[in-house]
Amino acid sequence: MKIMSINAGSSSLKFSLFEMDTEEVLISGLFERIGIEGSMYTIKYQGNKIKEEVELKDHGDAVKILLDKLISLKVISSLEEINGIGHRVVHGGANYTKSVMVTSKVAEDILKLSDLAPLHNPAHYLGIKAFQEVLPKTPMVVVFDTAFHQTMEKENYLYALPYEWYTKYGVRKYGFHGTSHRYITKKISEELGRNDLRIISCHLGNGGSVTAIKDGKCVNTSMGFTPLAGIVMGTRCGDVDSSIIPYVMEKEGKSAGEILDDFNKKSGLLGISMTSSDSRDIEDGMHEGNEQCILAEEMYVRSIVKYIAQYYVELGGVDVICFTAGIGEKSVETRQLIIEKLAVLGIKLDLEANKVRGEFAKISAKDSSCLVYVVPTNEELMIAMDTMELINR
Ligand code: AMP
C-alpha cells in the first residue's frame, strides 16, 4: 500500500510517499515560495536529488508537478497506485480528538478554525482542495497536531481567566506537536512491550514542547493556546508575564502584534544569545566562552527541567523520559545538562550511551530511577499510518 503524507504551508508543500509494507520513503520533497517570485522544488528519491526553479502560481500547480514527477521518475506507473493521502493540520480545535477522513464538513471546519491558527489552517485547506481537484477519488485523511492533547483535564487546559473567554471564544490550552508526541509514545510502548507507562516526551526542535503521558494519553503539555507558550525555543520566548506586552508597546511605540512578532521571532535562544537560534551555534559559542550563549543554554535547559519536574509530580513519578526532534535527537550536551539537573530525582545518564545522534537508543544509566531514551520522531510516517488505518477500516 502506498500512502502520501502532506504538509501544506502558506507558501510551501512538503510531501513523502511511503510504501507502507516496509515503511520506506519512496520519494520526498518540498515545493517552496508558492505564489512568490523564485518558486522552486526539491525532490529526493533513490539517493538522487533534483532541484528546479519553476513557476508555482498556487498549491494546485505544485500538486500537478508533484504527480507528474511521480510518474516520469517511475516511482509509480499510475496515480491509482496512491492508496491514500494524509494531510497534516495544525489546529483541530477542541472537537477533533483524533484523525478523520476528509469530508466537505471536515474541510470547512479546518477553514473555520483559521481564527485559532491563521498562518496554518488556511494553507492546509488549500492543500486539501488542490489534491481533491486532481485526485477526486483518492481517500484523504487529516491528522491534527492538537488532537493528542484533547485528553487533558479541564483543570490543566483552562487558564485562570474570565470563564466566558473560554465558552465564547475558545480561549484555552490546546497543545501542539501532538503527532510527534503520539509517535514517541507508540515507539516507546512497542519497545517496552507495555502501554501502562508514565512518559515525559521532550520534543526539542526549533519549536519545542514537553508532554506528560499516562497509559498512552496526554495529561498535560507545555504549549498553550498557541505554540508560543512553554519552554524556551529557538526564536520563541516560551512562558512570560503578559504585562510585558503593554509595557514594551509603550516604550518602543509598537503594536501588540509587533510585540507578539518579537516574542515569536526574536526571542528564545536567539533573543538571549544575540547570536543565533540554532543550538549548534549556541554550543559553539559556549565552548568559546561567549557569555550570552552560556546564559541562553542555561535558560533553555532550566525551562525544560522545570516542566519535567512538574510533570514528574503530576504523573506520580515517571517510567520513561524521551528526547526527540533536532536538539533532542542530536544535542548530546543539552541532554546531559538537562538530566544532570534531575539528579535529585535519581535520574541518571549513561554518558557513553548518550553520545548518540539521531538514533533510537537507551541512554539512562543502569541505576537511574527511570529510563531515558532518544527516539527519532517521524511525524510523516505517523500521518501515513493514521491514513492507512482509517482507509482500511
Ligand atoms: P527541528 O525543528 O526538529 O528540525 O530541529 C532543528 C534544530 O535542531 C536546529 O535549529 C538546531 O538547533 C538543532 N540541531 C540540529 N542538528 C543538531 C546537532 N547536531 N547538534 C545540536 N543541535 C542540532
mmCIF file of C-alpha atoms in Angstrom, residues 16-256:
data_model
loop_
_atom_site.group_PDB
_atom_site.id
_atom_site.type_symbol
_atom_site.label_atom_id
_atom_site.label_comp_id
_atom_site.label_asym_id
_atom_site.label_seq_id
_atom_site.Cartn_x
_atom_site.Cartn_y
_atom_site.Cartn_z
ATOM 1 C CA SER A 16 6.640 11.972 1.395
ATOM 2 C CA LEU A 17 5.335 8.889 -0.376
ATOM 3 C CA PHE A 18 5.557 5.759 1.795
ATOM 4 C CA GLU A 19 5.490 2.094 0.873
ATOM 5 C CA MET A 20 3.611 1.072 3.991
ATOM 6 C CA ASP A 21 4.633 -2.623 3.989
ATOM 7 C CA THR A 22 8.236 -1.603 4.624
ATOM 8 C CA GLU A 23 7.654 1.951 5.935
ATOM 9 C CA GLU A 24 10.175 3.010 3.248
ATOM 10 C CA VAL A 25 10.065 6.559 1.836
ATOM 11 C CA LEU A 26 9.878 6.080 -1.956
ATOM 12 C CA ILE A 27 10.190 9.787 -2.727
ATOM 13 C CA SER A 28 10.012 13.003 -0.738
ATOM 14 C CA GLY A 29 10.375 16.695 -1.382
ATOM 15 C CA LEU A 30 9.448 20.282 -0.861
ATOM 16 C CA PHE A 31 7.796 22.922 -3.047
ATOM 17 C CA GLU A 32 8.770 26.406 -1.871
ATOM 18 C CA ARG A 33 7.805 30.029 -2.493
ATOM 19 C CA ILE A 34 4.405 29.055 -3.937
ATOM 20 C CA GLY A 35 2.766 32.220 -5.264
ATOM 21 C CA ILE A 36 6.009 34.167 -4.765
ATOM 22 C CA GLU A 37 8.733 35.002 -7.273
ATOM 23 C CA GLY A 38 11.584 32.466 -7.382
ATOM 24 C CA SER A 39 9.428 29.404 -6.646
ATOM 25 C CA MET A 40 11.171 26.048 -6.790
ATOM 26 C CA TYR A 41 11.060 22.417 -5.764
ATOM 27 C CA THR A 42 13.487 19.872 -4.372
ATOM 28 C CA ILE A 43 12.844 16.159 -4.717
ATOM 29 C CA LYS A 44 14.767 13.254 -3.200
ATOM 30 C CA TYR A 45 14.382 9.695 -4.449
ATOM 31 C CA GLN A 46 16.585 6.581 -4.559
ATOM 32 C CA GLY A 47 19.644 8.549 -3.464
ATOM 33 C CA ASN A 48 19.096 11.237 -6.132
ATOM 34 C CA LYS A 49 18.252 14.889 -5.579
ATOM 35 C CA ILE A 50 16.535 17.150 -8.102
ATOM 36 C CA LYS A 51 16.289 20.897 -7.602
ATOM 37 C CA GLU A 52 14.499 23.096 -10.111
ATOM 38 C CA GLU A 53 13.064 26.587 -10.354
ATOM 39 C CA VAL A 54 9.517 26.530 -11.750
ATOM 40 C CA GLU A 55 6.587 28.876 -11.733
ATOM 41 C CA LEU A 56 4.156 27.872 -8.966
ATOM 42 C CA LYS A 57 1.159 30.205 -9.026
ATOM 43 C CA ASP A 58 -0.687 28.249 -6.369
ATOM 44 C CA HIS A 59 -0.770 24.932 -4.471
ATOM 45 C CA GLY A 60 -2.578 23.353 -7.435
ATOM 46 C CA ASP A 61 0.495 23.917 -9.638
ATOM 47 C CA ALA A 62 2.704 22.220 -7.041
ATOM 48 C CA VAL A 63 0.362 19.217 -6.816
ATOM 49 C CA LYS A 64 0.267 18.831 -10.625
ATOM 50 C CA ILE A 65 4.067 18.886 -10.915
ATOM 51 C CA LEU A 66 4.416 16.502 -7.962
ATOM 52 C CA LEU A 67 2.065 13.934 -9.507
ATOM 53 C CA ASP A 68 3.716 14.276 -12.952
ATOM 54 C CA LYS A 69 7.114 13.668 -11.331
ATOM 55 C CA LEU A 70 5.920 10.501 -9.572
ATOM 56 C CA ILE A 71 5.068 9.076 -12.997
ATOM 57 C CA SER A 72 8.017 10.466 -15.009
ATOM 58 C CA LEU A 73 10.530 9.295 -12.385
ATOM 59 C CA LYS A 74 8.800 5.865 -12.496
ATOM 60 C CA VAL A 75 8.122 5.854 -8.737
ATOM 61 C CA ILE A 76 4.586 4.747 -9.639
ATOM 62 C CA SER A 77 3.141 3.766 -13.007
ATOM 63 C CA SER A 78 -0.342 5.227 -12.471
ATOM 64 C CA LEU A 79 -1.928 7.646 -9.991
ATOM 65 C CA GLU A 80 -4.293 4.865 -8.844
ATOM 66 C CA GLU A 81 -1.298 3.349 -7.067
ATOM 67 C CA ILE A 82 -1.598 6.092 -4.453
ATOM 68 C CA ASN A 83 -3.997 4.449 -2.000
ATOM 69 C CA GLY A 84 -4.474 7.453 0.251
ATOM 70 C CA ILE A 85 -3.280 10.901 1.215
ATOM 71 C CA GLY A 86 -2.777 12.121 4.772
ATOM 72 C CA HIS A 87 -2.697 15.851 5.451
ATOM 73 C CA ARG A 88 -1.085 17.410 8.495
ATOM 74 C CA VAL A 89 -3.361 20.033 10.054
ATOM 75 C CA VAL A 90 -2.074 22.224 12.873
ATOM 76 C CA HIS A 91 -5.380 23.071 14.549
ATOM 77 C CA GLY A 92 -8.329 20.801 15.108
ATOM 78 C CA GLY A 93 -9.773 22.836 17.984
ATOM 79 C CA ALA A 94 -11.425 21.016 20.886
ATOM 80 C CA ASN A 95 -13.706 18.775 18.822
ATOM 81 C CA TYR A 96 -11.202 16.848 16.716
ATOM 82 C CA THR A 97 -9.682 14.368 19.144
ATOM 83 C CA LYS A 98 -8.297 12.015 16.511
ATOM 84 C CA SER A 99 -7.502 11.779 12.815
ATOM 85 C CA VAL A 100 -10.523 11.652 10.492
ATOM 86 C CA MET A 101 -11.389 11.034 6.845
ATOM 87 C CA VAL A 102 -11.770 14.256 4.866
ATOM 88 C CA THR A 103 -15.378 15.182 4.129
ATOM 89 C CA SER A 104 -16.675 18.562 2.978
ATOM 90 C CA LYS A 105 -17.676 19.315 6.601
ATOM 91 C CA VAL A 106 -14.182 18.452 7.884
ATOM 92 C CA ALA A 107 -12.597 20.705 5.234
ATOM 93 C CA GLU A 108 -14.956 23.561 6.149
ATOM 94 C CA ASP A 109 -14.242 23.062 9.869
ATOM 95 C CA ILE A 110 -10.490 23.330 9.188
ATOM 96 C CA LEU A 111 -11.111 26.638 7.443
ATOM 97 C CA LYS A 112 -13.356 27.855 10.291
ATOM 98 C CA LEU A 113 -10.593 27.088 12.794
ATOM 99 C CA SER A 114 -8.314 29.547 10.946
ATOM 100 C CA ASP A 115 -9.153 32.025 13.674
ATOM 101 C CA LEU A 116 -7.017 29.920 16.036
ATOM 102 C CA ALA A 117 -4.225 29.134 13.529
ATOM 103 C CA PRO A 118 -4.280 31.941 10.930
ATOM 104 C CA LEU A 119 -0.901 31.067 9.419
ATOM 105 C CA HIS A 120 -1.521 27.349 9.087
ATOM 106 C CA ASN A 121 -5.146 26.222 8.688
ATOM 107 C CA PRO A 122 -5.958 28.239 5.523
ATOM 108 C CA ALA A 123 -2.853 26.711 3.895
ATOM 109 C CA HIS A 124 -3.874 23.166 4.915
ATOM 110 C CA TYR A 125 -7.302 23.826 3.396
ATOM 111 C CA LEU A 126 -5.665 24.922 0.127
ATOM 112 C CA GLY A 127 -3.538 21.765 0.154
ATOM 113 C CA ILE A 128 -6.571 19.524 0.636
ATOM 114 C CA LYS A 129 -8.527 21.304 -2.115
ATOM 115 C CA ALA A 130 -5.595 21.112 -4.553
ATOM 116 C CA PHE A 131 -5.346 17.326 -4.130
ATOM 117 C CA GLN A 132 -9.138 16.830 -4.260
ATOM 118 C CA GLU A 133 -9.211 18.593 -7.615
ATOM 119 C CA VAL A 134 -6.657 16.284 -9.236
ATOM 120 C CA LEU A 135 -7.399 13.065 -7.324
ATOM 121 C CA PRO A 136 -11.126 13.276 -6.511
ATOM 122 C CA LYS A 137 -11.454 9.537 -5.851
ATOM 123 C CA THR A 138 -8.403 9.061 -3.631
ATOM 124 C CA PRO A 139 -9.311 8.761 0.075
ATOM 125 C CA MET A 140 -7.890 11.532 2.218
ATOM 126 C CA VAL A 141 -7.324 11.845 5.934
ATOM 127 C CA VAL A 142 -6.430 14.776 8.186
ATOM 128 C CA VAL A 143 -4.114 14.398 11.176
ATOM 129 C CA PHE A 144 -4.266 17.213 13.725
ATOM 130 C CA ASP A 145 -1.325 18.477 15.811
ATOM 131 C CA THR A 146 -3.750 19.308 18.608
ATOM 132 C CA ALA A 147 -5.704 16.013 18.688
ATOM 133 C CA PHE A 148 -3.437 14.015 21.019
ATOM 134 C CA HIS A 149 -3.721 16.696 23.721
ATOM 135 C CA GLN A 150 -7.511 16.702 23.913
ATOM 136 C CA THR A 151 -7.453 14.135 26.748
ATOM 137 C CA MET A 152 -6.190 16.819 29.159
ATOM 138 C CA GLU A 153 -8.489 17.574 32.076
ATOM 139 C CA LYS A 154 -10.178 20.963 32.253
ATOM 140 C CA GLU A 155 -8.025 21.862 35.269
ATOM 141 C CA ASN A 156 -4.977 21.515 33.014
ATOM 142 C CA TYR A 157 -6.250 23.079 29.822
ATOM 143 C CA LEU A 158 -8.022 26.130 31.241
ATOM 144 C CA TYR A 159 -6.356 29.436 32.029
ATOM 145 C CA ALA A 160 -7.498 31.257 35.168
ATOM 146 C CA LEU A 161 -9.097 33.965 33.025
ATOM 147 C CA PRO A 162 -12.748 35.067 32.814
ATOM 148 C CA TYR A 163 -14.605 31.810 32.119
ATOM 149 C CA GLU A 164 -16.683 33.380 29.307
ATOM 150 C CA TRP A 165 -13.484 33.819 27.269
ATOM 151 C CA TYR A 166 -13.315 30.030 27.166
ATOM 152 C CA THR A 167 -17.029 29.445 26.438
ATOM 153 C CA LYS A 168 -17.387 32.340 23.985
ATOM 154 C CA TYR A 169 -14.022 32.386 22.218
ATOM 155 C CA GLY A 170 -12.353 29.033 22.938
ATOM 156 C CA VAL A 171 -9.503 30.593 24.962
ATOM 157 C CA ARG A 172 -7.790 27.527 26.478
ATOM 158 C CA LYS A 173 -4.676 25.426 26.162
ATOM 159 C CA TYR A 174 -4.758 23.255 23.005
ATOM 160 C CA GLY A 175 -1.188 21.950 22.822
ATOM 161 C CA PHE A 176 0.797 21.205 19.649
ATOM 162 C CA HIS A 177 3.354 18.661 18.296
ATOM 163 C CA GLY A 178 0.703 16.057 19.180
ATOM 164 C CA THR A 179 1.537 13.825 16.207
ATOM 165 C CA SER A 180 5.173 13.696 17.306
ATOM 166 C CA HIS A 181 4.369 13.014 20.979
ATOM 167 C CA ARG A 182 1.942 10.274 19.901
ATOM 168 C CA TYR A 183 4.596 8.690 17.655
ATOM 169 C CA ILE A 184 7.104 8.733 20.537
ATOM 170 C CA THR A 185 4.515 7.128 22.848
ATOM 171 C CA LYS A 186 3.856 4.402 20.264
ATOM 172 C CA LYS A 187 7.566 3.691 19.688
ATOM 173 C CA ILE A 188 8.460 3.505 23.366
ATOM 174 C CA SER A 189 5.390 1.379 24.210
ATOM 175 C CA GLU A 190 6.395 -1.059 21.439
ATOM 176 C CA GLU A 191 9.997 -1.111 22.691
ATOM 177 C CA LEU A 192 8.971 -1.870 26.286
ATOM 178 C CA GLY A 193 6.033 -4.097 25.325
ATOM 179 C CA ARG A 194 3.506 -2.245 27.502
ATOM 180 C CA ASN A 195 1.140 0.732 27.371
ATOM 181 C CA ASP A 196 0.734 1.403 31.096
ATOM 182 C CA LEU A 197 3.624 3.844 31.167
ATOM 183 C CA ARG A 198 4.215 7.296 32.602
ATOM 184 C CA ILE A 199 6.167 9.064 29.854
ATOM 185 C CA ILE A 200 7.600 12.566 29.629
ATOM 186 C CA SER A 201 8.190 13.306 25.954
ATOM 187 C CA CYS A 202 10.552 16.216 25.196
ATOM 188 C CA HIS A 203 10.173 17.394 21.592
ATOM 189 C CA LEU A 204 13.118 19.795 21.315
ATOM 190 C CA GLY A 205 13.404 21.256 17.826
ATOM 191 C CA ASN A 206 13.357 24.836 16.637
ATOM 192 C CA GLY A 207 9.935 24.829 18.293
ATOM 193 C CA GLY A 208 9.714 22.725 21.417
ATOM 194 C CA SER A 209 7.237 21.188 23.815
ATOM 195 C CA VAL A 210 7.245 18.810 26.763
ATOM 196 C CA THR A 211 4.268 16.464 27.233
ATOM 197 C CA ALA A 212 3.191 14.277 30.156
ATOM 198 C CA ILE A 213 1.594 10.983 29.056
ATOM 199 C CA LYS A 214 -0.072 8.322 31.202
ATOM 200 C CA ASP A 215 -1.320 4.989 29.795
ATOM 201 C CA GLY A 216 -0.955 6.364 26.257
ATOM 202 C CA LYS A 217 -2.953 9.537 26.917
ATOM 203 C CA CYS A 218 -1.810 13.146 27.213
ATOM 204 C CA VAL A 219 -2.196 14.512 30.755
ATOM 205 C CA ASN A 220 -0.523 17.876 30.232
ATOM 206 C CA THR A 221 1.633 19.728 27.734
ATOM 207 C CA SER A 222 3.784 22.838 27.755
ATOM 208 C CA MET A 223 2.466 24.666 24.669
ATOM 209 C CA GLY A 224 -0.794 26.517 25.136
ATOM 210 C CA PHE A 225 -3.428 28.479 23.250
ATOM 211 C CA THR A 226 -0.710 28.912 20.621
ATOM 212 C CA PRO A 227 2.758 27.350 20.180
ATOM 213 C CA LEU A 228 4.297 30.412 21.883
ATOM 214 C CA ALA A 229 3.882 29.086 25.427
ATOM 215 C CA GLY A 230 6.017 26.667 27.438
ATOM 216 C CA ILE A 231 9.753 26.086 27.214
ATOM 217 C CA VAL A 232 12.313 28.484 25.715
ATOM 218 C CA MET A 233 12.587 27.755 21.956
ATOM 219 C CA GLY A 234 14.802 28.725 19.013
ATOM 220 C CA THR A 235 13.148 32.102 18.465
ATOM 221 C CA ARG A 236 10.057 31.881 20.735
ATOM 222 C CA CYS A 237 10.154 33.070 24.322
ATOM 223 C CA GLY A 238 8.023 30.374 25.965
ATOM 224 C CA ASP A 239 6.201 31.386 29.173
ATOM 225 C CA VAL A 240 6.429 35.093 30.026
ATOM 226 C CA ASP A 241 4.359 37.572 32.037
ATOM 227 C CA SER A 242 1.837 39.054 29.586
ATOM 228 C CA SER A 243 2.076 42.501 31.267
ATOM 229 C CA ILE A 244 5.346 42.886 29.361
ATOM 230 C CA ILE A 245 3.273 43.435 26.186
ATOM 231 C CA PRO A 246 1.673 46.837 27.009
ATOM 232 C CA TYR A 247 4.841 47.928 28.849
ATOM 233 C CA VAL A 248 7.136 47.422 25.830
ATOM 234 C CA MET A 249 4.442 48.617 23.400
ATOM 235 C CA GLU A 250 4.633 51.998 25.075
ATOM 236 C CA LYS A 251 8.437 52.060 25.406
ATOM 237 C CA GLU A 252 9.055 51.095 21.763
ATOM 238 C CA GLY A 253 5.922 52.574 20.170
ATOM 239 C CA LYS A 254 4.952 49.178 18.787
ATOM 240 C CA SER A 255 1.575 47.497 18.320
ATOM 241 C CA ALA A 256 0.543 44.364 20.230
#
